[in-house]
Every structure is written in C-alpha cells, then in structure tokens.
C-alpha cells in the first residue's frame, strides 16, 4: 500500500497580514504602556501624590516620655495647649526620609501659631539620629525610642506613622504612610485655627 502524500496549500500573503497587524498593535500597546508608566512615575515623584489621607480619630493622647537628642527627657503632656504632631519614623525608612522636608517646612510656617512636632525615631542611637536631624536641618523636637515605646503607645508598628493632637490633648488624626505638605495644610491648619 502506498502512502498518499498530503497536499499542503501554500500560504498566501493574505494570511500573514493579520499576524503582522497583530504584532504591530502589540508593539504599539507596549510602547504606550511604558510611556504611561513613565508619566505616572514622574507625577508620583512629588510627595503630594504619594501622601495618604489621615483617618479621623478621637481619643486621649497616650502618656509617653522619652529622651530627646539634646539628652533631656520630654513628655507629650508638656505640649498641652498646642497642636502637636507626633511622627514615628526611622533613619533607614525611605518614606520617612521623603516626608521630613515637608514636615519641617510645615513646622517652620506654623510654629508661631502654636504648632509643635515631636519626631520619634524608632530604634537608632543618639549619634545616628542626631546626624540625621542635622543633615535634614530639623528644627522641631526629635526623640529617641530604642525600645519601641511610642509604637506601642500608639499601637502602630508601621513606619512612618503620625498623629495630630489638638490643644486639649485629644488625638484627632492618624496617618500611616508618607505625609505631604498639601495634606498637612488641608487637615492640620484648621486645627491650628481652632
């Protein structure tokens, strides 16, 4: 018995055209995707785009006393009558570093209005934290917290995290994540005006 040869129809140019068009459309899609990703990264480069919105809360400020980078013991209660922002951060934390210039700028603009910042570093020693504060030209209070007391007091181990306390000692806003100058203006400035 002889095997029959299978006849193959030669491919026409018309069968290749849809493939070429499909590959072309995929390449255009990839180029657009990469371009849009680049655009979103450049717009996300501003801290305002990365900032989280705070959660509205209402509870008394926890009792907390720690040593500052000048070697003095300070307590959160020392700032009653002022609007206080407690910022828990670490020298190794990228979003903590990114938000520091915004916090410093806001502090400088509103310190005369009774706004105070206590930035509590979670874990490092005096020399490293003092160097960080000097490098960033921080003028607000910087505390040391090598044992995580502030993270425990505020029941939040994520960094950065921040809390805004009104003049009566009530915690009014809680942030977990990077804060922008725009978010500080939007939420903290009205508390300062109260």
PDB file of C-alpha atoms in Angstrom:
ATOM      1  CA  UNK A   1       0.000   0.000   0.000  1.00  0.00           C
ATOM      2  CA  UNK A   2       1.281   3.326  -0.951  1.00  0.00           C
ATOM      3  CA  UNK A   3       1.084   6.243   1.392  1.00  0.00           C
ATOM      4  CA  UNK A   4      -0.672   9.173  -0.011  1.00  0.00           C
ATOM      5  CA  UNK A   5       1.079  12.467   0.106  1.00  0.00           C
ATOM      6  CA  UNK A   6      -0.775  15.159   1.907  1.00  0.00           C
ATOM      7  CA  UNK A   7      -1.189  18.228  -0.123  1.00  0.00           C
ATOM      8  CA  UNK A   8      -0.410  21.480   1.645  1.00  0.00           C
ATOM      9  CA  UNK A   9      -1.805  24.635   0.308  1.00  0.00           C
ATOM     10  CA  UNK A  10       0.880  27.321   0.039  1.00  0.00           C
ATOM     11  CA  UNK A  11       0.439  30.196   2.444  1.00  0.00           C
ATOM     12  CA  UNK A  12      -0.791  33.294   0.814  1.00  0.00           C
ATOM     13  CA  UNK A  13       0.303  36.768   1.706  1.00  0.00           C
ATOM     14  CA  UNK A  14      -3.225  37.466   2.955  1.00  0.00           C
ATOM     15  CA  UNK A  15      -2.757  35.009   5.853  1.00  0.00           C
ATOM     16  CA  UNK A  16       0.373  36.818   7.053  1.00  0.00           C
ATOM     17  CA  UNK A  17      -1.178  40.284   7.074  1.00  0.00           C
ATOM     18  CA  UNK A  18      -3.320  39.760  10.222  1.00  0.00           C
ATOM     19  CA  UNK A  19      -0.262  38.434  12.058  1.00  0.00           C
ATOM     20  CA  UNK A  20       1.812  41.471  11.117  1.00  0.00           C
ATOM     21  CA  UNK A  21      -1.018  43.802  12.146  1.00  0.00           C
ATOM     22  CA  UNK A  22      -1.431  41.961  15.459  1.00  0.00           C
ATOM     23  CA  UNK A  23       2.291  42.151  16.244  1.00  0.00           C
ATOM     24  CA  UNK A  24       2.292  45.838  15.301  1.00  0.00           C
ATOM     25  CA  UNK A  25      -0.647  46.560  17.610  1.00  0.00           C
ATOM     26  CA  UNK A  26       1.065  44.685  20.442  1.00  0.00           C
ATOM     27  CA  UNK A  27       4.224  46.752  19.962  1.00  0.00           C
ATOM     28  CA  UNK A  28       2.201  49.967  19.980  1.00  0.00           C
ATOM     29  CA  UNK A  29       0.470  48.787  23.170  1.00  0.00           C
ATOM     30  CA  UNK A  30       3.799  48.045  24.841  1.00  0.00           C
ATOM     31  CA  UNK A  31       5.193  51.451  23.875  1.00  0.00           C
ATOM     32  CA  UNK A  32       2.068  53.189  25.220  1.00  0.00           C
ATOM     33  CA  UNK A  33       2.217  51.173  28.447  1.00  0.00           C
ATOM     34  CA  UNK A  34       5.868  52.090  29.015  1.00  0.00           C
ATOM     35  CA  UNK A  35       5.169  55.748  28.222  1.00  0.00           C
ATOM     36  CA  UNK A  36       2.219  55.875  30.620  1.00  0.00           C
ATOM     37  CA  UNK A  37       4.238  54.168  33.352  1.00  0.00           C
ATOM     38  CA  UNK A  38       6.979  56.759  32.939  1.00  0.00           C
ATOM     39  CA  UNK A  39       4.436  59.573  33.100  1.00  0.00           C
ATOM     40  CA  UNK A  40       2.810  58.158  36.224  1.00  0.00           C
ATOM     41  CA  UNK A  41       6.213  57.719  37.895  1.00  0.00           C
ATOM     42  CA  UNK A  42       7.178  61.303  37.174  1.00  0.00           C
ATOM     43  CA  UNK A  43       3.871  62.594  38.518  1.00  0.00           C
ATOM     44  CA  UNK A  44       4.209  60.305  41.526  1.00  0.00           C
ATOM     45  CA  UNK A  45       7.600  61.761  42.248  1.00  0.00           C
ATOM     46  CA  UNK A  46       6.001  64.603  44.135  1.00  0.00           C
ATOM     47  CA  UNK A  47       5.243  63.758  47.743  1.00  0.00           C
ATOM     48  CA  UNK A  48       1.722  65.141  47.341  1.00  0.00           C
ATOM     49  CA  UNK A  49       0.825  62.287  45.029  1.00  0.00           C
ATOM     50  CA  UNK A  50       2.097  59.658  47.458  1.00  0.00           C
ATOM     51  CA  UNK A  51       0.565  61.106  50.595  1.00  0.00           C
ATOM     52  CA  UNK A  52      -2.159  59.191  52.344  1.00  0.00           C
ATOM     53  CA  UNK A  53      -5.288  60.801  53.721  1.00  0.00           C
ATOM     54  CA  UNK A  54      -5.460  60.696  57.516  1.00  0.00           C
ATOM     55  CA  UNK A  55      -8.058  58.808  59.474  1.00  0.00           C
ATOM     56  CA  UNK A  56     -10.200  60.906  61.777  1.00  0.00           C
ATOM     57  CA  UNK A  57      -9.938  59.602  65.367  1.00  0.00           C
ATOM     58  CA  UNK A  58     -10.908  60.782  68.833  1.00  0.00           C
ATOM     59  CA  UNK A  59      -9.041  59.526  71.906  1.00  0.00           C
ATOM     60  CA  UNK A  60      -6.772  60.984  74.611  1.00  0.00           C
ATOM     61  CA  UNK A  61      -3.077  61.339  73.837  1.00  0.00           C
ATOM     62  CA  UNK A  62      -1.155  58.411  75.347  1.00  0.00           C
ATOM     63  CA  UNK A  63       1.223  59.066  78.206  1.00  0.00           C
ATOM     64  CA  UNK A  64       4.753  58.986  76.802  1.00  0.00           C
ATOM     65  CA  UNK A  65       8.105  60.387  77.960  1.00  0.00           C
ATOM     66  CA  UNK A  66      11.383  59.904  76.090  1.00  0.00           C
ATOM     67  CA  UNK A  67      14.846  61.422  75.786  1.00  0.00           C
ATOM     68  CA  UNK A  68      15.414  63.980  73.042  1.00  0.00           C
ATOM     69  CA  UNK A  69      18.637  64.351  71.045  1.00  0.00           C
ATOM     70  CA  UNK A  70      19.774  67.044  73.498  1.00  0.00           C
ATOM     71  CA  UNK A  71      19.748  64.478  76.315  1.00  0.00           C
ATOM     72  CA  UNK A  72      16.634  65.896  78.026  1.00  0.00           C
ATOM     73  CA  UNK A  73      13.512  63.944  78.973  1.00  0.00           C
ATOM     74  CA  UNK A  74      10.311  65.338  77.445  1.00  0.00           C
ATOM     75  CA  UNK A  75       6.699  64.151  77.679  1.00  0.00           C
ATOM     76  CA  UNK A  76       3.800  64.533  75.272  1.00  0.00           C
ATOM     77  CA  UNK A  77       1.856  66.158  78.124  1.00  0.00           C
ATOM     78  CA  UNK A  78       4.422  69.001  78.072  1.00  0.00           C
ATOM     79  CA  UNK A  79       2.799  70.281  74.871  1.00  0.00           C
ATOM     80  CA  UNK A  80      -0.809  70.595  76.077  1.00  0.00           C
ATOM     81  CA  UNK A  81      -2.334  73.817  74.781  1.00  0.00           C
ATOM     82  CA  UNK A  82      -0.528  73.448  71.449  1.00  0.00           C
ATOM     83  CA  UNK A  83      -1.396  71.489  68.320  1.00  0.00           C
ATOM     84  CA  UNK A  84       1.059  68.606  68.376  1.00  0.00           C
ATOM     85  CA  UNK A  85       2.076  66.232  65.616  1.00  0.00           C
ATOM     86  CA  UNK A  86       3.809  63.038  66.724  1.00  0.00           C
ATOM     87  CA  UNK A  87       5.718  61.437  63.861  1.00  0.00           C
ATOM     88  CA  UNK A  88       7.132  57.930  64.351  1.00  0.00           C
ATOM     89  CA  UNK A  89       9.927  57.285  61.869  1.00  0.00           C
ATOM     90  CA  UNK A  90      13.302  55.623  61.320  1.00  0.00           C
ATOM     91  CA  UNK A  91      16.558  56.750  59.742  1.00  0.00           C
ATOM     92  CA  UNK A  92      16.540  53.734  57.368  1.00  0.00           C
ATOM     93  CA  UNK A  93      12.929  54.233  56.180  1.00  0.00           C
ATOM     94  CA  UNK A  94      12.642  55.747  52.630  1.00  0.00           C
ATOM     95  CA  UNK A  95       9.123  57.245  53.039  1.00  0.00           C
ATOM     96  CA  UNK A  96      10.185  58.648  56.430  1.00  0.00           C
ATOM     97  CA  UNK A  97      13.105  60.420  54.769  1.00  0.00           C
ATOM     98  CA  UNK A  98      10.903  61.607  51.918  1.00  0.00           C
ATOM     99  CA  UNK A  99       8.351  63.259  54.199  1.00  0.00           C
ATOM    100  CA  UNK A 100      10.826  65.037  56.520  1.00  0.00           C
ATOM    101  CA  UNK A 101      11.302  68.142  54.316  1.00  0.00           C
ATOM    102  CA  UNK A 102       7.507  68.606  54.114  1.00  0.00           C
ATOM    103  CA  UNK A 103       7.099  68.237  57.875  1.00  0.00           C
ATOM    104  CA  UNK A 104       9.952  70.684  58.514  1.00  0.00           C
ATOM    105  CA  UNK A 105       8.557  73.209  56.052  1.00  0.00           C
ATOM    106  CA  UNK A 106       5.078  72.983  57.592  1.00  0.00           C
ATOM    107  CA  UNK A 107       6.532  73.284  61.089  1.00  0.00           C
ATOM    108  CA  UNK A 108       8.508  76.400  60.184  1.00  0.00           C
ATOM    109  CA  UNK A 109       5.386  78.003  58.672  1.00  0.00           C
ATOM    110  CA  UNK A 110       3.146  77.253  61.684  1.00  0.00           C
ATOM    111  CA  UNK A 111       5.368  77.099  64.797  1.00  0.00           C
ATOM    112  CA  UNK A 112       4.493  80.689  65.707  1.00  0.00           C
ATOM    113  CA  UNK A 113       0.800  79.667  65.672  1.00  0.00           C
ATOM    114  CA  UNK A 114       1.292  77.049  68.386  1.00  0.00           C
ATOM    115  CA  UNK A 115       2.165  74.040  66.219  1.00  0.00           C
ATOM    116  CA  UNK A 116       4.740  71.570  67.565  1.00  0.00           C
ATOM    117  CA  UNK A 117       6.298  68.473  66.011  1.00  0.00           C
ATOM    118  CA  UNK A 118       7.784  65.616  68.010  1.00  0.00           C
ATOM    119  CA  UNK A 119       9.566  63.226  65.661  1.00  0.00           C
ATOM    120  CA  UNK A 120      10.261  59.951  67.441  1.00  0.00           C
ATOM    121  CA  UNK A 121      12.952  57.773  65.861  1.00  0.00           C
ATOM    122  CA  UNK A 122      12.262  54.065  66.286  1.00  0.00           C
ATOM    123  CA  UNK A 123      15.412  52.192  67.174  1.00  0.00           C
ATOM    124  CA  UNK A 124      18.645  54.040  66.415  1.00  0.00           C
ATOM    125  CA  UNK A 125      21.111  55.567  68.857  1.00  0.00           C
ATOM    126  CA  UNK A 126      21.865  59.185  69.696  1.00  0.00           C
ATOM    127  CA  UNK A 127      24.721  59.701  67.208  1.00  0.00           C
ATOM    128  CA  UNK A 128      22.883  58.375  64.162  1.00  0.00           C
ATOM    129  CA  UNK A 129      19.639  60.200  64.951  1.00  0.00           C
ATOM    130  CA  UNK A 130      21.449  63.477  65.694  1.00  0.00           C
ATOM    131  CA  UNK A 131      23.338  63.201  62.396  1.00  0.00           C
ATOM    132  CA  UNK A 132      20.046  62.616  60.546  1.00  0.00           C
ATOM    133  CA  UNK A 133      18.412  65.614  62.259  1.00  0.00           C
ATOM    134  CA  UNK A 134      21.389  67.791  61.371  1.00  0.00           C
ATOM    135  CA  UNK A 135      21.544  66.539  57.764  1.00  0.00           C
ATOM    136  CA  UNK A 136      17.848  67.369  57.303  1.00  0.00           C
ATOM    137  CA  UNK A 137      18.169  70.629  59.274  1.00  0.00           C
ATOM    138  CA  UNK A 138      15.286  69.641  61.549  1.00  0.00           C
ATOM    139  CA  UNK A 139      14.318  72.374  63.979  1.00  0.00           C
ATOM    140  CA  UNK A 140      11.497  70.538  65.745  1.00  0.00           C
ATOM    141  CA  UNK A 141      11.752  68.121  68.686  1.00  0.00           C
ATOM    142  CA  UNK A 142      13.490  64.820  67.874  1.00  0.00           C
ATOM    143  CA  UNK A 143      13.208  61.998  70.383  1.00  0.00           C
ATOM    144  CA  UNK A 144      14.965  58.634  70.699  1.00  0.00           C
ATOM    145  CA  UNK A 145      12.948  55.457  71.130  1.00  0.00           C
ATOM    146  CA  UNK A 146      15.196  52.417  71.033  1.00  0.00           C
ATOM    147  CA  UNK A 147      12.611  50.175  72.741  1.00  0.00           C
ATOM    148  CA  UNK A 148       9.547  50.982  70.597  1.00  0.00           C
ATOM    149  CA  UNK A 149       7.622  52.715  73.390  1.00  0.00           C
ATOM    150  CA  UNK A 150       5.931  55.172  71.047  1.00  0.00           C
ATOM    151  CA  UNK A 151       4.955  52.469  68.553  1.00  0.00           C
ATOM    152  CA  UNK A 152       3.378  50.533  71.433  1.00  0.00           C
ATOM    153  CA  UNK A 153       1.685  53.619  72.903  1.00  0.00           C
ATOM    154  CA  UNK A 154       0.052  54.456  69.567  1.00  0.00           C
ATOM    155  CA  UNK A 155      -0.495  50.748  68.731  1.00  0.00           C
ATOM    156  CA  UNK A 156       1.023  51.064  65.265  1.00  0.00           C
ATOM    157  CA  UNK A 157       4.267  49.362  64.257  1.00  0.00           C
ATOM    158  CA  UNK A 158       4.226  50.606  60.653  1.00  0.00           C
ATOM    159  CA  UNK A 159       6.551  53.432  59.664  1.00  0.00           C
ATOM    160  CA  UNK A 160       6.090  56.250  59.144  1.00  0.00           C
ATOM    161  CA  UNK A 161       3.009  56.928  61.226  1.00  0.00           C
ATOM    162  CA  UNK A 162       1.821  60.273  62.523  1.00  0.00           C
ATOM    163  CA  UNK A 163      -0.788  61.581  64.933  1.00  0.00           C
ATOM    164  CA  UNK A 164      -2.152  65.091  65.311  1.00  0.00           C
ATOM    165  CA  UNK A 165      -3.249  66.070  68.803  1.00  0.00           C
ATOM    166  CA  UNK A 166      -5.407  69.154  69.389  1.00  0.00           C
ATOM    167  CA  UNK A 167      -4.854  71.760  72.092  1.00  0.00           C
ATOM    168  CA  UNK A 168      -6.992  69.799  74.604  1.00  0.00           C
ATOM    169  CA  UNK A 169      -4.844  66.643  74.346  1.00  0.00           C
ATOM    170  CA  UNK A 170      -7.194  64.707  72.033  1.00  0.00           C
ATOM    171  CA  UNK A 171      -5.746  62.729  69.139  1.00  0.00           C
ATOM    172  CA  UNK A 172      -7.741  63.900  66.118  1.00  0.00           C
ATOM    173  CA  UNK A 173      -5.921  62.482  63.065  1.00  0.00           C
ATOM    174  CA  UNK A 174      -3.871  59.370  62.405  1.00  0.00           C
ATOM    175  CA  UNK A 175      -1.705  58.725  59.347  1.00  0.00           C
ATOM    176  CA  UNK A 176       0.130  55.578  58.348  1.00  0.00           C
ATOM    177  CA  UNK A 177       2.391  56.355  55.434  1.00  0.00           C
ATOM    178  CA  UNK A 178       4.062  59.369  53.925  1.00  0.00           C
ATOM    179  CA  UNK A 179       2.531  62.799  54.546  1.00  0.00           C
ATOM    180  CA  UNK A 180       2.659  65.675  52.074  1.00  0.00           C
ATOM    181  CA  UNK A 181       2.671  69.395  52.712  1.00  0.00           C
ATOM    182  CA  UNK A 182      -0.733  69.609  50.975  1.00  0.00           C
ATOM    183  CA  UNK A 183      -2.267  67.064  53.385  1.00  0.00           C
ATOM    184  CA  UNK A 184      -0.825  68.903  56.378  1.00  0.00           C
ATOM    185  CA  UNK A 185      -2.304  72.174  55.121  1.00  0.00           C
ATOM    186  CA  UNK A 186      -5.668  70.569  54.443  1.00  0.00           C
ATOM    187  CA  UNK A 187      -6.099  68.742  57.751  1.00  0.00           C
ATOM    188  CA  UNK A 188      -3.809  70.337  60.366  1.00  0.00           C
ATOM    189  CA  UNK A 189      -4.175  74.032  59.540  1.00  0.00           C
ATOM    190  CA  UNK A 190      -7.880  74.093  60.532  1.00  0.00           C
ATOM    191  CA  UNK A 191      -6.949  72.550  63.917  1.00  0.00           C
ATOM    192  CA  UNK A 192      -4.352  75.258  64.467  1.00  0.00           C
ATOM    193  CA  UNK A 193      -7.007  77.887  63.728  1.00  0.00           C
ATOM    194  CA  UNK A 194      -9.439  76.464  66.344  1.00  0.00           C
TER     195      UNK A 194
END
